[in-house]
């Protein structure tokens, strides 16, 4: 156990996890504080021969104030509690532990942005126009140079980020993180998450030794299953390759596919 100050924190999912395991977490609440005292009244004569009345009377005052929600305490309380109850797949202490889908997991390793993230960013710019072309029944939804120039100049919100995690202990298993940039501390950015970190999260999907997974569903959340099927894997790869030729950037579409064994992890905290 030790102090954890996360760079990345998904408070909503962490609260849900705590609720599932019955862990009491600190939250914002109203606190009522009562104070008791006395007032003095009585009969007496002072040096100036002035009479006054003295008596003791209890007085109670009430103060109400709020306690702030403390996310760092939430992280430490939840992780410590789950480690103590052995409800975490702890790859830090047992690097070869079996993986269980939807279970909490802790892994220590080297984080690096996956090349798939860049591809997702590029295709993410294409998607709105492609969707409009399909909706209009365009038999040729390919993009021309004017389309591409328009998309490259358009502002774009930051989508999901894919990271590779290499365990500090040698392993043949591959671990992928799917991050939401909104959960990164305000004074940090995605670049600050490259290097050696500890990740606490949930096993989102298991990958057996012979299985593979397309990352398109994570990188293109606006592209539903019907749209992905309509475009097809081959057409999507051709689209990406075509943009590679136009932009002069070498893009390896194979990075959109992850091969097992391993797992996709939904991170709750990275520190």
XYZ file of C-alpha atoms in Angstrom:
271
model
C 0.000 0.000 0.000
C 1.119 3.521 -0.711
C -0.089 6.963 -1.641
C -1.509 7.186 -5.163
C -1.991 10.503 -6.949
C -3.518 9.628 -10.351
C -2.866 11.492 -13.582
C -5.855 9.730 -15.121
C -9.050 9.106 -13.149
C -12.516 7.893 -14.182
C -14.483 8.944 -11.098
C -17.855 7.679 -12.335
C -16.660 4.125 -13.016
C -14.631 4.056 -9.807
C -17.732 4.975 -7.795
C -19.734 2.259 -9.569
C -17.039 -0.288 -8.754
C -17.008 0.774 -5.106
C -20.785 0.483 -4.964
C -20.681 -3.021 -6.482
C -18.206 -4.251 -3.871
C -19.936 -2.415 -1.018
C -17.049 -0.032 -0.313
C -17.968 3.144 1.567
C -16.461 6.057 -0.334
C -16.028 9.689 0.723
C -18.458 12.093 -0.896
C -19.697 15.635 -0.691
C -22.142 15.996 2.195
C -23.638 18.475 4.642
C -22.214 18.402 8.180
C -24.135 19.854 11.139
C -22.058 20.892 14.156
C -23.638 21.906 17.456
C -21.915 23.927 20.167
C -23.139 24.463 23.746
C -22.310 27.339 26.110
C -23.719 29.413 28.988
C -24.812 32.991 29.538
C -24.417 34.674 32.946
C -27.130 36.501 34.884
C -27.318 37.078 38.682
C -27.650 39.521 41.561
C -24.537 41.245 42.765
C -23.038 44.602 43.778
C -19.920 45.945 42.193
C -17.520 48.477 43.645
C -19.710 51.289 42.391
C -22.619 49.856 44.425
C -24.532 49.041 41.216
C -26.812 46.022 41.508
C -27.023 43.403 38.667
C -28.631 40.000 38.058
C -26.565 36.826 37.335
C -27.793 33.334 36.357
C -26.388 30.424 34.258
C -28.385 29.491 31.140
C -27.377 26.864 28.520
C -27.196 28.106 24.942
C -26.834 25.863 21.838
C -25.697 27.122 18.422
C -25.797 25.145 15.146
C -23.357 25.497 12.247
C -23.814 23.773 8.864
C -21.005 23.371 6.341
C -20.101 21.145 3.364
C -17.242 18.691 3.027
C -15.647 18.497 -0.407
C -15.470 15.335 -2.502
C -11.889 14.040 -2.489
C -11.084 11.931 -5.581
C -7.563 11.021 -4.432
C -8.952 9.511 -1.248
C -11.529 7.655 -3.358
C -8.764 6.043 -5.432
C -6.712 5.000 -2.438
C -9.664 3.702 -0.394
C -11.117 1.624 -3.236
C -7.836 0.089 -4.393
C -6.611 -0.652 -0.849
C -9.932 -2.272 0.026
C -9.990 -4.483 -3.084
C -6.365 -5.516 -2.669
C -6.994 -6.415 0.963
C -10.020 -8.546 0.018
C -8.118 -10.141 -2.910
C -10.763 -8.996 -5.397
C -8.145 -7.665 -7.837
C -6.144 -9.504 -10.472
C -2.824 -8.152 -9.239
C -0.265 -8.525 -12.030
C 2.174 -6.468 -9.958
C 2.643 -9.217 -7.385
C 1.674 -12.107 -9.691
C 2.581 -11.223 -13.317
C 1.234 -14.504 -14.737
C -2.114 -14.479 -12.928
C -5.140 -15.695 -14.882
C -7.354 -13.028 -16.426
C -11.104 -12.856 -15.783
C -13.465 -10.759 -17.881
C -14.992 -7.693 -16.133
C -12.758 -8.141 -13.073
C -10.660 -5.380 -11.469
C -7.027 -5.573 -12.510
C -3.779 -3.873 -11.516
C -0.834 -3.863 -13.871
C 2.533 -2.123 -13.754
C 4.259 -1.430 -17.037
C 5.528 0.880 -19.753
C 2.773 2.897 -21.460
C 3.093 4.004 -25.085
C 0.561 5.500 -27.499
C -0.501 2.903 -30.048
C -0.175 3.785 -33.764
C -3.882 2.901 -33.941
C -4.643 6.178 -32.160
C -3.290 8.220 -35.057
C -5.290 6.173 -37.546
C -8.425 6.671 -35.471
C -7.840 10.417 -35.486
C -7.481 10.503 -39.263
C -10.483 8.300 -40.002
C -12.485 10.176 -37.390
C -12.207 13.267 -39.556
C -13.541 11.368 -42.549
C -16.494 9.776 -40.839
C -19.060 12.650 -40.800
C -18.696 13.212 -44.538
C -18.704 9.488 -45.298
C -21.846 9.028 -43.216
C -23.549 11.863 -45.107
C -22.610 10.309 -48.463
C -24.025 6.925 -47.435
C -27.188 8.551 -46.071
C -27.721 10.240 -49.451
C -27.342 6.909 -51.215
C -24.072 7.877 -52.886
C -22.870 4.822 -54.774
C -19.303 6.126 -54.632
C -18.609 7.337 -51.070
C -14.904 7.876 -51.711
C -13.355 11.239 -50.860
C -11.857 13.631 -53.371
C -9.023 16.089 -52.750
C -11.454 18.895 -51.908
C -13.180 16.705 -49.304
C -9.870 15.797 -47.685
C -8.646 19.400 -47.569
C -11.903 20.442 -45.904
C -11.647 17.699 -43.293
C -8.012 18.396 -42.487
C -8.761 22.056 -41.769
C -11.870 21.375 -39.695
C -11.559 21.442 -35.879
C -11.839 18.052 -34.242
C -12.525 16.965 -30.693
C -10.084 14.502 -29.170
C -11.454 10.975 -29.299
C -10.498 7.767 -27.537
C -6.795 7.054 -27.152
C -5.293 3.582 -27.471
C -2.196 2.756 -25.416
C -0.008 -0.325 -25.345
C 1.110 -1.578 -21.930
C 4.296 -3.616 -21.725
C 4.576 -5.436 -18.400
C 7.782 -4.833 -16.493
C 8.021 -8.607 -16.114
C 8.572 -10.326 -19.469
C 5.287 -11.650 -20.859
C 3.848 -12.788 -24.182
C 0.449 -11.276 -23.343
C -0.523 -7.966 -24.914
C -2.479 -5.393 -22.913
C -4.349 -2.522 -24.554
C -5.776 0.530 -22.759
C -8.706 2.538 -24.114
C -8.529 6.035 -22.567
C -10.966 8.917 -22.581
C -8.918 12.170 -22.658
C -11.580 13.910 -20.524
C -10.409 11.843 -17.554
C -6.857 13.213 -17.639
C -6.060 15.854 -15.006
C -6.590 19.373 -16.292
C -2.916 20.359 -16.085
C -1.770 17.226 -17.972
C -2.276 15.773 -21.439
C -1.903 12.440 -23.252
C 1.852 12.928 -23.654
C 2.229 12.786 -19.873
C 0.944 9.210 -19.875
C 3.915 7.756 -21.722
C 6.432 5.982 -19.515
C 6.283 3.679 -16.502
C 2.958 3.698 -14.651
C 0.630 1.545 -12.598
C -2.808 1.022 -14.124
C -5.907 0.086 -12.154
C -8.904 -0.828 -14.264
C -11.409 -3.407 -15.464
C -10.741 -6.262 -17.899
C -13.022 -5.085 -20.705
C -12.351 -7.919 -23.130
C -10.238 -11.056 -23.095
C -8.142 -12.117 -26.079
C -7.314 -15.788 -26.378
C -4.115 -16.959 -28.012
C -5.673 -17.349 -31.467
C -8.176 -14.489 -31.347
C -7.956 -10.985 -32.790
C -9.858 -7.759 -32.213
C -10.491 -4.727 -34.408
C -10.023 -1.440 -32.549
C -12.371 0.416 -34.900
C -15.277 0.195 -32.437
C -13.205 2.065 -29.834
C -11.584 4.611 -32.131
C -14.745 5.374 -34.100
C -17.569 5.388 -31.538
C -19.771 7.383 -33.907
C -19.574 4.631 -36.511
C -22.195 2.057 -35.583
C -22.044 -1.607 -36.548
C -24.288 -1.097 -39.600
C -21.978 1.596 -40.944
C -18.846 -0.483 -40.322
C -20.414 -3.411 -42.138
C -21.518 -1.167 -45.025
C -18.011 0.183 -45.476
C -16.446 -3.210 -44.874
C -12.984 -3.992 -43.580
C -11.431 -3.946 -47.049
C -12.936 -0.575 -47.981
C -11.872 0.935 -44.665
C -8.316 -0.273 -45.185
C -8.346 1.079 -48.750
C -9.591 4.434 -47.479
C -6.806 4.618 -44.913
C -4.192 3.531 -47.449
C -5.475 6.137 -49.891
C -5.092 8.889 -47.343
C -1.610 7.610 -46.616
C -0.663 8.192 -50.258
C -2.176 11.683 -50.350
C -0.709 12.867 -47.059
C 2.681 11.310 -47.647
C 2.526 9.574 -44.262
C 3.219 5.868 -43.961
C 0.246 4.312 -42.159
C 0.131 0.653 -41.233
C -3.546 -0.386 -41.169
C -2.616 -3.654 -39.458
C -2.218 -1.707 -36.196
C -6.017 -1.497 -36.032
C -6.058 -5.219 -35.257
C -4.894 -6.621 -31.929
C -3.900 -10.274 -31.710
C -4.071 -12.381 -28.538
C -3.204 -13.532 -26.035
C -3.967 -10.574 -23.813
C -6.776 -8.219 -22.867
C -8.331 -4.826 -23.453
C -8.398 -2.867 -20.191
C -10.737 -0.022 -19.306
C -8.615 2.141 -16.973
C -10.119 3.683 -13.855
C -6.917 5.206 -12.526
C -3.363 5.618 -13.805
C -0.657 6.761 -11.409
